Amino acid sequence: MAHQYDRILIGGRLTAPSTDRVAQVVSPSTEEVIGHVPLASTADIDAAVAAARQAFDTGPWPRWSVQQRAAALRDLADRLDTRAAELAGLAMAETGCPRGFAEGYFAIAPSNYLRFYAELAEGYVFEEERVNGPTRTLVVREPVGVVVAIPAWNGPLPLTSQKIAAALMAGCTVIVKVPVQDPLACHVFAEAVAESAVPEGVISVFAADAVESEYVVAHPGVDKVSFTGSTAVGSRIAEACGRDIRRVTLELGGKSAAIVLDDADIDAVVPALVGCGAAFMQGEICTAQTRILLPRSRYAEFTEALARHMSSLPIGDPADPATVIGPMITEAHRARVEEYIALGRKEGATVACGGGRPAVPATGWYLEPTLFTDVTNDMRIAQEEIFGPVVVAIPHDGPDHAVELANDSPYGLSGTVWTQDEEAALRIARRVRTGTFSINSYTLDINAPFGGSKKSGIGRENGHEGLDDYLEPKAIALSGAPLTD
């Protein structure tokens, strides 16, 4: 069923775009056109920035109480909840997300983020007085201004909500540039915004091509950019923001290491490793544990078990509840992942399972989950983000060597350690240079900061740190008179 949209959200109003250019949305599982959305022009972007600028500079939103803003976000969350089944269906159709992720994350995360930040901000300290001898200073935390939020294509609506929930509760106004590959669920979100209690001017949502995307990032009316996506694009955004000293948050790529110690229970660990690696959104997720560091003494044992488990993963229609591995987002992206598989063979690694396209389904941009063995950490398949169901297994010679291998990466987004020794696990967790780390699981907590070190990004999302990123502290030196209401 085709989803046709002919308007974009400019300043909270669904508005006809200034041109007739559209993005065609193709299902990665059926290869059929399932919808069209308008593409914003530079004129549309100017209008969105002007609306956001006016709403921030003179409008009510930044001047509303925290409780008023929280009520508006909860109203928007309620409206999204009534369309949860629709959002899950769109995630499966346009993103190729398996049903379990679609219903358990894509459909519920948007409203969860809105409610979480509404509650967090109501208990946040936006003003405090500090005393240092005879000096009294009022420290206030003020919204940074007009924010451009750019989510990645692997979860456009959840990532949109993650960004704007914090930005809105800080008092910012937000312009969302959604990906052209899978913008349909974000247009449902735009419709919900237009019906919600959020005032006009505060939120704009549109899809845009590369030229227009660069235009909005560098727009002089924008105060901050928050981007989730590849390190290569993030680097360009950082350069553009750096020229104007514009604030920026970047959540970028990863090549995360799962460290398995020699006391690990193979029957318990192998399914979990696959679940947070190749089977985690078919590897199209930045936190996937795609480097598995195994004790050399148990390397053959673990890799054989990993190959058996990965080979058994059901591949197919994302709407089928049994499906674990869905399609790659686009044909071009599948080709890119296949190039890395060919590169791995050329580098001398061994394909222990997978390595090709499945015979069934015959239609769709599918790839078999692929495990490389005989891998060294200096190979490109061990150093570069592949963003597909491709995992490399690397032997280590003990905890110190494993930490050395884990840190020998340009990325530092996430990581895990698998052992029955909790004290050893915590020692390793403290030594691995990443923004997030988990012990005997992969866990992402909305109440804890999320982000990376090195080329995995700048800044943090989630938790109160996510709210901090949209606030500017100001110090006001007081005259000495007591504060009055």
GROMACS .gro file of C-alpha atoms in nm:
model
  485
    1MET     CA    1   0.000   0.000   0.000
    2ALA     CA    2   0.151   0.329  -0.109
    3HIS     CA    3   0.189   0.609   0.143
    4GLN     CA    4   0.166   0.945  -0.030
    5TYR     CA    5   0.252   1.269   0.146
    6ASP     CA    6   0.226   1.609  -0.018
    7ARG     CA    7   0.306   1.840   0.273
    8ILE     CA    8   0.596   1.907   0.506
    9LEU     CA    9   0.589   2.036   0.862
   10ILE     CA   10   0.711   2.396   0.880
   11GLY     CA   11   0.689   2.553   1.222
   12GLY     CA   12   0.422   2.311   1.339
   13ARG     CA   13   0.201   2.356   1.034
   14LEU     CA   14   0.162   2.103   0.754
   15THR     CA   15   0.251   2.314   0.452
   16ALA     CA   16   0.276   2.262   0.078
   17PRO     CA   17   0.645   2.251  -0.024
   18SER     CA   18   0.782   2.518  -0.256
   19THR     CA   19   0.877   2.265  -0.527
   20ASP     CA   20   0.734   1.941  -0.668
   21ARG     CA   21   1.049   1.737  -0.600
   22VAL     CA   22   0.982   1.410  -0.415
   23ALA     CA   23   1.173   1.118  -0.267
   24GLN     CA   24   1.059   0.773  -0.373
   25VAL     CA   25   1.052   0.522  -0.088
   26VAL     CA   26   1.132   0.163  -0.184
   27SER     CA   27   1.074  -0.133   0.046
   28PRO     CA   28   1.402  -0.320   0.105
   29SER     CA   29   1.215  -0.650   0.140
   30THR     CA   30   0.989  -0.631  -0.167
   31GLU     CA   31   1.188  -0.383  -0.383
   32GLU     CA   32   0.855  -0.213  -0.457
   33VAL     CA   33   0.774   0.157  -0.428
   34ILE     CA   34   0.570   0.203  -0.110
   35GLY     CA   35   0.549   0.578  -0.086
   36HIS     CA   36   0.657   0.930  -0.181
   37VAL     CA   37   0.743   1.229   0.036
   38PRO     CA   38   0.821   1.589  -0.063
   39LEU     CA   39   1.179   1.707  -0.059
   40ALA     CA   40   1.246   2.040   0.108
   41SER     CA   41   1.409   2.317  -0.092
   42THR     CA   42   1.638   2.586   0.045
   43ALA     CA   43   1.333   2.817   0.049
   44ASP     CA   44   1.148   2.567   0.268
   45ILE     CA   45   1.451   2.546   0.495
   46ASP     CA   46   1.467   2.924   0.523
   47ALA     CA   47   1.100   2.922   0.625
   48ALA     CA   48   1.161   2.651   0.885
   49VAL     CA   49   1.459   2.836   1.033
   50ALA     CA   50   1.265   3.164   1.038
   51ALA     CA   51   0.976   2.997   1.221
   52ALA     CA   52   1.210   2.832   1.471
   53ARG     CA   53   1.404   3.153   1.519
   54GLN     CA   54   1.091   3.357   1.587
   55ALA     CA   55   0.948   3.092   1.820
   56PHE     CA   56   1.271   3.086   2.018
   57ASP     CA   57   1.350   3.459   2.021
   58THR     CA   58   1.003   3.597   2.088
   59GLY     CA   59   0.762   3.305   2.120
   60PRO     CA   60   0.622   3.141   2.432
   61TRP     CA   61   0.803   2.805   2.423
   62PRO     CA   62   1.134   2.897   2.594
   63ARG     CA   63   0.940   3.113   2.840
   64TRP     CA   64   0.688   2.849   2.936
   65SER     CA   65   0.741   2.678   3.268
   66VAL     CA   66   0.901   2.337   3.263
   67GLN     CA   67   0.565   2.192   3.365
   68GLN     CA   68   0.393   2.351   3.064
   69ARG     CA   69   0.652   2.212   2.823
   70ALA     CA   70   0.628   1.870   2.989
   71ALA     CA   71   0.250   1.868   2.943
   72ALA     CA   72   0.291   1.945   2.572
   73LEU     CA   73   0.540   1.659   2.529
   74ARG     CA   74   0.311   1.418   2.710
   75ASP     CA   75   0.028   1.522   2.482
   76LEU     CA   76   0.244   1.447   2.178
   77ALA     CA   77   0.345   1.112   2.330
   78ASP     CA   78  -0.022   1.019   2.379
   79ARG     CA   79  -0.092   1.092   2.013
   80LEU     CA   80   0.200   0.876   1.901
   81ASP     CA   81   0.081   0.590   2.120
   82THR     CA   82  -0.252   0.581   1.935
   83ARG     CA   83  -0.057   0.521   1.612
   84ALA     CA   84   0.193   0.268   1.748
   85ALA     CA   85   0.070  -0.016   1.525
   86GLU     CA   86   0.099   0.211   1.221
   87LEU     CA   87   0.452   0.313   1.319
   88ALA     CA   88   0.558  -0.049   1.364
   89GLY     CA   89   0.418  -0.139   1.022
   90LEU     CA   90   0.603   0.148   0.856
   91ALA     CA   91   0.931   0.051   1.028
   92MET     CA   92   0.903  -0.300   0.887
   93ALA     CA   93   0.806  -0.178   0.541
   94GLU     CA   94   1.050   0.108   0.487
   95THR     CA   95   1.346   0.016   0.707
   96GLY     CA   96   1.340  -0.364   0.686
   97CYS     CA   97   1.332  -0.385   1.064
   98PRO     CA   98   1.219  -0.726   1.194
   99ARG     CA   99   0.885  -0.729   1.375
  100GLY     CA  100   1.038  -0.780   1.719
  101PHE     CA  101   1.239  -0.458   1.691
  102ALA     CA  102   0.957  -0.273   1.515
  103GLU     CA  103   0.702  -0.342   1.787
  104GLY     CA  104   0.943  -0.348   2.081
  105TYR     CA  105   1.148  -0.039   1.993
  106PHE     CA  106   1.047   0.159   1.683
  107ALA     CA  107   0.681   0.195   1.784
  108ILE     CA  108   0.726   0.269   2.153
  109ALA     CA  109   1.062   0.446   2.187
  110PRO     CA  110   0.935   0.782   2.048
  111SER     CA  111   0.673   0.830   2.319
  112ASN     CA  112   0.903   0.680   2.584
  113TYR     CA  113   1.169   0.944   2.510
  114LEU     CA  114   0.915   1.225   2.526
  115ARG     CA  115   0.778   1.110   2.861
  116PHE     CA  116   1.122   1.039   3.004
  117TYR     CA  117   1.252   1.389   2.937
  118ALA     CA  118   0.928   1.549   3.051
  119GLU     CA  119   0.972   1.382   3.389
  120LEU     CA  120   1.348   1.434   3.409
  121ALA     CA  121   1.326   1.805   3.333
  122GLU     CA  122   1.062   1.858   3.601
  123GLY     CA  123   1.323   1.755   3.858
  124TYR     CA  124   1.621   1.922   3.689
  125VAL     CA  125   1.803   2.213   3.852
  126PHE     CA  126   1.794   2.493   3.595
  127GLU     CA  127   1.910   2.760   3.845
  128GLU     CA  128   2.132   2.747   4.151
  129GLU     CA  129   2.307   2.997   4.373
  130ARG     CA  130   2.673   2.935   4.453
  131VAL     CA  131   2.857   3.102   4.740
  132ASN     CA  132   3.233   3.141   4.751
  133GLY     CA  133   3.329   3.354   5.050
  134PRO     CA  134   3.186   3.703   4.988
  135THR     CA  135   3.098   3.618   4.626
  136ARG     CA  136   2.750   3.502   4.536
  137THR     CA  137   2.677   3.379   4.184
  138LEU     CA  138   2.354   3.268   4.026
  139VAL     CA  139   2.419   2.991   3.772
  140VAL     CA  140   2.139   2.957   3.520
  141ARG     CA  141   2.112   2.698   3.243
  142GLU     CA  142   1.951   2.844   2.935
  143PRO     CA  143   1.840   2.675   2.610
  144VAL     CA  144   2.102   2.682   2.338
  145GLY     CA  145   1.856   2.807   2.075
  146VAL     CA  146   1.750   2.672   1.737
  147VAL     CA  147   1.855   2.309   1.693
  148VAL     CA  148   1.885   2.102   1.377
  149ALA     CA  149   1.833   1.733   1.453
  150ILE     CA  150   1.946   1.480   1.191
  151PRO     CA  151   1.865   1.115   1.268
  152ALA     CA  152   2.020   0.818   1.087
  153TRP     CA  153   1.825   0.592   0.852
  154ASN     CA  154   1.853   0.286   1.078
  155GLY     CA  155   1.601   0.430   1.327
  156PRO     CA  156   1.480   0.769   1.207
  157LEU     CA  157   1.179   0.818   1.433
  158PRO     CA  158   1.325   0.680   1.759
  159LEU     CA  159   1.640   0.884   1.702
  160THR     CA  160   1.435   1.193   1.620
  161SER     CA  161   1.247   1.159   1.947
  162GLN     CA  162   1.568   1.095   2.141
  163LYS     CA  163   1.707   1.426   2.019
  164ILE     CA  164   1.404   1.650   2.026
  165ALA     CA  165   1.269   1.534   2.361
  166ALA     CA  166   1.579   1.667   2.536
  167ALA     CA  167   1.602   1.976   2.316
  168LEU     CA  168   1.238   2.069   2.366
  169MET     CA  169   1.249   2.027   2.744
  170ALA     CA  170   1.556   2.250   2.749
  171GLY     CA  171   1.342   2.518   2.581
  172CYS     CA  172   1.493   2.492   2.232
  173THR     CA  173   1.308   2.495   1.903
  174VAL     CA  174   1.389   2.212   1.662
  175ILE     CA  175   1.418   2.147   1.289
  176VAL     CA  176   1.431   1.777   1.200
  177LYS     CA  177   1.593   1.669   0.873
  178VAL     CA  178   1.485   1.308   0.818
  179PRO     CA  179   1.655   1.056   0.584
  180VAL     CA  180   1.523   1.005   0.231
  181GLN     CA  181   1.557   0.625   0.251
  182ASP     CA  182   1.282   0.577   0.513
  183PRO     CA  183   1.096   0.901   0.597
  184LEU     CA  184   0.740   0.765   0.620
  185ALA     CA  185   0.714   0.710   0.996
  186CYS     CA  186   0.862   1.056   1.051
  187HIS     CA  187   0.576   1.202   0.846
  188VAL     CA  188   0.331   1.031   1.080
  189PHE     CA  189   0.521   1.200   1.360
  190ALA     CA  190   0.485   1.534   1.179
  191GLU     CA  191   0.109   1.486   1.162
  192ALA     CA  192   0.100   1.415   1.535
  193VAL     CA  193   0.302   1.731   1.606
  194ALA     CA  194   0.060   1.942   1.401
  195GLU     CA  195  -0.229   1.811   1.614
  196SER     CA  196  -0.049   1.838   1.948
  197ALA     CA  197  -0.027   2.104   2.218
  198VAL     CA  198   0.323   2.207   2.105
  199PRO     CA  199   0.294   2.572   1.989
  200GLU     CA  200   0.348   2.683   1.632
  201GLY     CA  201   0.704   2.747   1.524
  202VAL     CA  202   0.861   2.503   1.766
  203ILE     CA  203   0.903   2.191   1.545
  204SER     CA  204   0.966   2.146   1.172
  205VAL     CA  205   1.008   1.808   0.999
  206PHE     CA  206   1.112   1.738   0.640
  207ALA     CA  207   1.322   1.514   0.418
  208ALA     CA  208   1.601   1.671   0.213
  209ASP     CA  209   1.872   1.574  -0.032
  210ALA     CA  210   2.244   1.625   0.031
  211VAL     CA  211   2.268   1.984  -0.095
  212GLU     CA  212   1.976   2.102   0.115
  213SER     CA  213   2.101   1.904   0.414
  214GLU     CA  214   2.433   2.086   0.400
  215TYR     CA  215   2.243   2.412   0.364
  216VAL     CA  216   2.047   2.366   0.687
  217VAL     CA  217   2.357   2.252   0.881
  218ALA     CA  218   2.542   2.570   0.785
  219HIS     CA  219   2.242   2.805   0.814
  220PRO     CA  220   2.330   3.120   1.010
  221GLY     CA  221   1.999   3.101   1.198
  222VAL     CA  222   2.091   2.766   1.356
  223ASP     CA  223   2.260   2.749   1.697
  224LYS     CA  224   2.328   2.375   1.729
  225VAL     CA  225   2.332   2.057   1.521
  226SER     CA  226   2.272   1.709   1.661
  227PHE     CA  227   2.359   1.434   1.413
  228THR     CA  228   2.349   1.056   1.422
  229GLY     CA  229   2.512   0.874   1.132
  230SER     CA  230   2.841   0.782   0.973
  231THR     CA  231   3.175   0.916   1.089
  232ALA     CA  232   3.249   1.045   0.738
  233VAL     CA  233   2.936   1.262   0.729
  234GLY     CA  234   2.982   1.360   1.093
  235SER     CA  235   3.329   1.490   1.010
  236ARG     CA  236   3.184   1.716   0.739
  237ILE     CA  237   2.918   1.843   0.976
  238ALA     CA  238   3.181   1.914   1.242
  239GLU     CA  239   3.382   2.115   0.988
  240ALA     CA  240   3.076   2.318   0.887
  241CYS     CA  241   2.983   2.387   1.249
  242GLY     CA  242   3.341   2.464   1.342
  243ARG     CA  243   3.360   2.747   1.092
  244ASP     CA  244   3.082   2.931   1.275
  245ILE     CA  245   3.159   2.798   1.626
  246ARG     CA  246   2.818   2.631   1.617
  247ARG     CA  247   2.745   2.379   1.892
  248VAL     CA  248   2.738   2.018   1.774
  249THR     CA  249   2.661   1.672   1.907
  250LEU     CA  250   2.776   1.379   1.696
  251GLU     CA  251   2.676   1.016   1.752
  252LEU     CA  252   2.881   0.833   1.491
  253GLY     CA  253   3.016   0.492   1.396
  254GLY     CA  254   3.145   0.202   1.596
  255LYS     CA  255   3.346  -0.118   1.569
  256SER     CA  256   3.271  -0.249   1.913
  257ALA     CA  257   3.461  -0.535   2.074
  258ALA     CA  258   3.306  -0.818   2.272
  259ILE     CA  259   3.575  -0.955   2.503
  260VAL     CA  260   3.521  -1.319   2.597
  261LEU     CA  261   3.732  -1.449   2.886
  262ASP     CA  262   3.838  -1.811   2.917
  263ASP     CA  263   3.585  -1.895   3.191
  264ALA     CA  264   3.284  -1.795   2.978
  265ASP     CA  265   2.996  -2.042   2.949
  266ILE     CA  266   2.978  -2.112   2.576
  267ASP     CA  267   2.613  -2.221   2.577
  268ALA     CA  268   2.502  -1.899   2.744
  269VAL     CA  269   2.743  -1.660   2.576
  270VAL     CA  270   2.721  -1.757   2.208
  271PRO     CA  271   2.349  -1.678   2.159
  272ALA     CA  272   2.395  -1.348   2.343
  273LEU     CA  273   2.698  -1.255   2.131
  274VAL     CA  274   2.503  -1.322   1.812
  275GLY     CA  275   2.208  -1.129   1.950
  276CYS     CA  276   2.412  -0.813   2.004
  277GLY     CA  277   2.617  -0.861   1.688
  278ALA     CA  278   2.500  -0.997   1.353
  279ALA     CA  279   2.139  -1.041   1.467
  280PHE     CA  280   2.113  -0.691   1.615
  281MET     CA  281   1.910  -0.512   1.347
  282GLN     CA  282   2.101  -0.728   1.091
  283GLY     CA  283   2.414  -0.542   1.196
  284GLU     CA  284   2.281  -0.205   1.077
  285ILE     CA  285   2.339  -0.042   1.412
  286CYS     CA  286   2.638   0.148   1.543
  287THR     CA  287   2.660  -0.038   1.875
  288ALA     CA  288   2.668  -0.389   1.726
  289GLN     CA  289   2.940  -0.606   1.880
  290THR     CA  290   3.114  -0.689   1.552
  291ARG     CA  291   3.464  -0.772   1.683
  292ILE     CA  292   3.452  -1.085   1.899
  293LEU     CA  293   3.776  -1.128   2.094
  294LEU     CA  294   3.808  -1.493   2.195
  295PRO     CA  295   4.064  -1.669   2.419
  296ARG     CA  296   4.310  -1.842   2.190
  297SER     CA  297   4.277  -2.168   2.385
  298ARG     CA  298   3.904  -2.180   2.308
  299TYR     CA  299   3.905  -2.008   1.969
  300ALA     CA  300   3.802  -2.312   1.762
  301GLU     CA  301   3.535  -2.413   2.012
  302PHE     CA  302   3.375  -2.069   2.016
  303THR     CA  303   3.398  -1.998   1.642
  304GLU     CA  304   3.239  -2.333   1.556
  305ALA     CA  305   2.951  -2.257   1.794
  306LEU     CA  306   2.916  -1.904   1.658
  307ALA     CA  307   2.905  -2.032   1.300
  308ARG     CA  308   2.636  -2.289   1.387
  309HIS     CA  309   2.422  -2.032   1.564
  310MET     CA  310   2.457  -1.762   1.299
  311SER     CA  311   2.377  -2.010   1.021
  312SER     CA  312   2.050  -2.097   1.196
  313LEU     CA  313   1.914  -1.741   1.209
  314PRO     CA  314   1.587  -1.709   1.014
  315ILE     CA  315   1.616  -1.470   0.719
  316GLY     CA  316   1.304  -1.328   0.559
  317ASP     CA  317   1.005  -1.098   0.559
  318PRO     CA  318   1.039  -0.842   0.841
  319ALA     CA  319   0.668  -0.880   0.916
  320ASP     CA  320   0.709  -1.252   0.993
  321PRO     CA  321   0.745  -1.288   1.372
  322ALA     CA  322   1.004  -1.564   1.316
  323THR     CA  323   1.238  -1.340   1.114
  324VAL     CA  324   1.563  -1.239   1.280
  325ILE     CA  325   1.759  -1.112   0.978
  326GLY     CA  326   1.583  -0.857   0.761
  327PRO     CA  327   1.711  -0.692   0.443
  328MET     CA  328   1.976  -0.425   0.404
  329ILE     CA  329   1.824  -0.078   0.377
  330THR     CA  330   1.909  -0.026   0.007
  331GLU     CA  331   2.056  -0.220  -0.281
  332ALA     CA  332   2.357   0.012  -0.279
  333HIS     CA  333   2.419  -0.056   0.089
  334ARG     CA  334   2.404  -0.431   0.035
  335ALA     CA  335   2.662  -0.392  -0.241
  336ARG     CA  336   2.885  -0.199  -0.001
  337VAL     CA  337   2.865  -0.475   0.260
  338GLU     CA  338   2.938  -0.736  -0.008
  339GLU     CA  339   3.250  -0.542  -0.101
  340TYR     CA  340   3.372  -0.581   0.258
  341ILE     CA  341   3.303  -0.955   0.247
  342ALA     CA  342   3.513  -0.979  -0.070
  343LEU     CA  343   3.781  -0.766   0.097
  344GLY     CA  344   3.791  -0.997   0.398
  345ARG     CA  345   3.856  -1.295   0.174
  346LYS     CA  346   4.127  -1.100  -0.007
  347GLU     CA  347   4.291  -1.007   0.324
  348GLY     CA  348   4.323  -1.375   0.409
  349ALA     CA  349   4.035  -1.420   0.652
  350THR     CA  350   3.818  -1.733   0.633
  351VAL     CA  351   3.442  -1.725   0.588
  352ALA     CA  352   3.320  -1.966   0.858
  353CYS     CA  353   2.954  -1.915   0.765
  354GLY     CA  354   2.749  -1.702   0.531
  355GLY     CA  355   2.931  -1.478   0.287
  356GLY     CA  356   2.660  -1.455   0.022
  357ARG     CA  357   2.296  -1.387  -0.056
  358PRO     CA  358   2.035  -1.635   0.067
  359ALA     CA  359   1.843  -1.836  -0.192
  360VAL     CA  360   1.521  -1.741  -0.012
  361PRO     CA  361   1.379  -1.480  -0.016
  362ALA     CA  362   1.459  -1.430  -0.384
  363THR     CA  363   1.335  -1.071  -0.372
  364GLY     CA  364   1.479  -0.809  -0.140
  365TRP     CA  365   1.825  -0.686  -0.042
  366TYR     CA  366   1.917  -0.972   0.188
  367LEU     CA  367   2.255  -1.101   0.303
  368GLU     CA  368   2.349  -1.409   0.501
  369PRO     CA  369   2.494  -1.351   0.849
  370THR     CA  370   2.868  -1.384   0.795
  371LEU     CA  371   3.142  -1.486   1.037
  372PHE     CA  372   3.508  -1.432   0.954
  373THR     CA  373   3.774  -1.634   1.134
  374ASP     CA  374   4.156  -1.621   1.105
  375VAL     CA  375   4.126  -1.245   1.146
  376THR     CA  376   4.397  -1.014   1.274
  377ASN     CA  377   4.309  -0.682   1.427
  378ASP     CA  378   4.494  -0.484   1.161
  379MET     CA  379   4.272  -0.608   0.879
  380ARG     CA  380   4.030  -0.355   0.734
  381ILE     CA  381   3.735  -0.581   0.815
  382ALA     CA  382   3.844  -0.553   1.181
  383GLN     CA  383   3.904  -0.177   1.176
  384GLU     CA  384   3.629  -0.032   0.955
  385GLU     CA  385   3.258  -0.018   1.025
  386ILE     CA  386   3.076  -0.251   0.784
  387PHE     CA  387   2.720  -0.189   0.908
  388GLY     CA  388   2.581  -0.527   0.812
  389PRO     CA  389   2.551  -0.882   0.951
  390VAL     CA  390   2.926  -0.936   0.936
  391VAL     CA  391   3.127  -1.033   1.245
  392VAL     CA  392   3.500  -1.099   1.286
  393ALA     CA  393   3.652  -1.335   1.544
  394ILE     CA  394   3.999  -1.245   1.673
  395PRO     CA  395   4.204  -1.452   1.921
  396HIS     CA  396   4.353  -1.298   2.234
  397ASP     CA  397   4.611  -1.417   2.485
  398GLY     CA  398   4.451  -1.304   2.809
  399PRO     CA  399   4.275  -0.999   2.957
  400ASP     CA  400   4.558  -0.752   2.901
  401HIS     CA  401   4.593  -0.851   2.536
  402ALA     CA  402   4.214  -0.839   2.491
  403VAL     CA  403   4.198  -0.483   2.626
  404GLU     CA  404   4.486  -0.384   2.400
  405LEU     CA  405   4.301  -0.523   2.097
  406ALA     CA  406   3.972  -0.362   2.200
  407ASN     CA  407   4.137  -0.021   2.228
  408ASP     CA  408   4.328  -0.064   1.901
  409SER     CA  409   4.047   0.094   1.701
  410PRO     CA  410   3.961   0.439   1.568
  411TYR     CA  411   3.620   0.399   1.733
  412GLY     CA  412   3.506   0.398   2.094
  413LEU     CA  413   3.128   0.369   2.107
  414SER     CA  414   3.045   0.055   2.302
  415GLY     CA  415   3.182  -0.277   2.418
  416THR     CA  416   3.109  -0.583   2.627
  417VAL     CA  417   3.290  -0.841   2.841
  418TRP     CA  418   3.172  -1.197   2.900
  419THR     CA  419   3.296  -1.384   3.210
  420GLN     CA  420   3.180  -1.541   3.535
  421ASP     CA  421   3.428  -1.325   3.729
  422GLU     CA  422   3.248  -0.998   3.806
  423GLU     CA  423   3.556  -0.829   3.951
  424ALA     CA  424   3.762  -0.910   3.641
  425ALA     CA  425   3.478  -0.785   3.424
  426LEU     CA  426   3.465  -0.450   3.602
  427ARG     CA  427   3.842  -0.408   3.579
  428ILE     CA  428   3.820  -0.459   3.203
  429ALA     CA  429   3.519  -0.227   3.173
  430ARG     CA  430   3.722   0.053   3.334
  431ARG     CA  431   4.013   0.001   3.092
  432VAL     CA  432   3.833  -0.017   2.758
  433ARG     CA  433   3.807   0.327   2.604
  434THR     CA  434   3.442   0.356   2.505
  435GLY     CA  435   3.143   0.573   2.588
  436THR     CA  436   2.929   0.275   2.696
  437PHE     CA  437   3.016  -0.073   2.815
  438SER     CA  438   2.818  -0.375   2.937
  439ILE     CA  439   2.900  -0.684   3.141
  440ASN     CA  440   2.754  -1.017   3.023
  441SER     CA  441   2.493  -0.841   2.809
  442TYR     CA  442   2.446  -0.543   2.585
  443THR     CA  443   2.233  -0.288   2.767
  444LEU     CA  444   2.130   0.063   2.668
  445ASP     CA  445   1.968   0.262   2.949
  446ILE     CA  446   1.766   0.572   2.861
  447ASN     CA  447   1.866   0.714   3.201
  448ALA     CA  448   2.241   0.680   3.136
  449PRO     CA  449   2.459   0.885   2.899
  450PHE     CA  450   2.507   0.745   2.550
  451GLY     CA  451   2.782   0.848   2.311
  452GLY     CA  452   3.135   0.768   2.208
  453SER     CA  453   3.501   0.854   2.232
  454LYS     CA  454   3.753   0.896   1.948
  455LYS     CA  455   3.583   0.884   1.606
  456SER     CA  456   3.258   0.760   1.755
  457GLY     CA  457   3.144   1.110   1.831
  458ILE     CA  458   3.121   1.420   2.046
  459GLY     CA  459   2.874   1.482   2.326
  460ARG     CA  460   2.615   1.260   2.493
  461GLU     CA  461   2.249   1.172   2.456
  462ASN     CA  462   2.012   1.009   2.710
  463GLY     CA  463   2.011   1.072   3.083
  464HIS     CA  464   2.048   1.421   3.227
  465GLU     CA  465   2.363   1.451   3.017
  466GLY     CA  466   2.139   1.454   2.710
  467LEU     CA  467   1.952   1.751   2.851
  468ASP     CA  468   2.279   1.920   2.948
  469ASP     CA  469   2.384   1.915   2.582
  470TYR     CA  470   2.102   2.155   2.490
  471LEU     CA  471   2.168   2.404   2.768
  472GLU     CA  472   2.422   2.685   2.802
  473PRO     CA  473   2.534   2.772   3.156
  474LYS     CA  474   2.542   3.140   3.242
  475ALA     CA  475   2.701   3.286   3.556
  476ILE     CA  476   2.535   3.598   3.701
  477ALA     CA  477   2.740   3.767   3.975
  478LEU     CA  478   2.500   3.901   4.237
  479SER     CA  479   2.533   4.228   4.426
  480GLY     CA  480   2.504   4.064   4.762
  481ALA     CA  481   2.138   4.137   4.825
  482PRO     CA  482   1.938   3.823   4.911
  483LEU     CA  483   1.736   3.666   4.634
  484THR     CA  484   1.364   3.741   4.642
  485ASP     CA  485   1.075   3.574   4.466
   0.00000   0.00000   0.00000
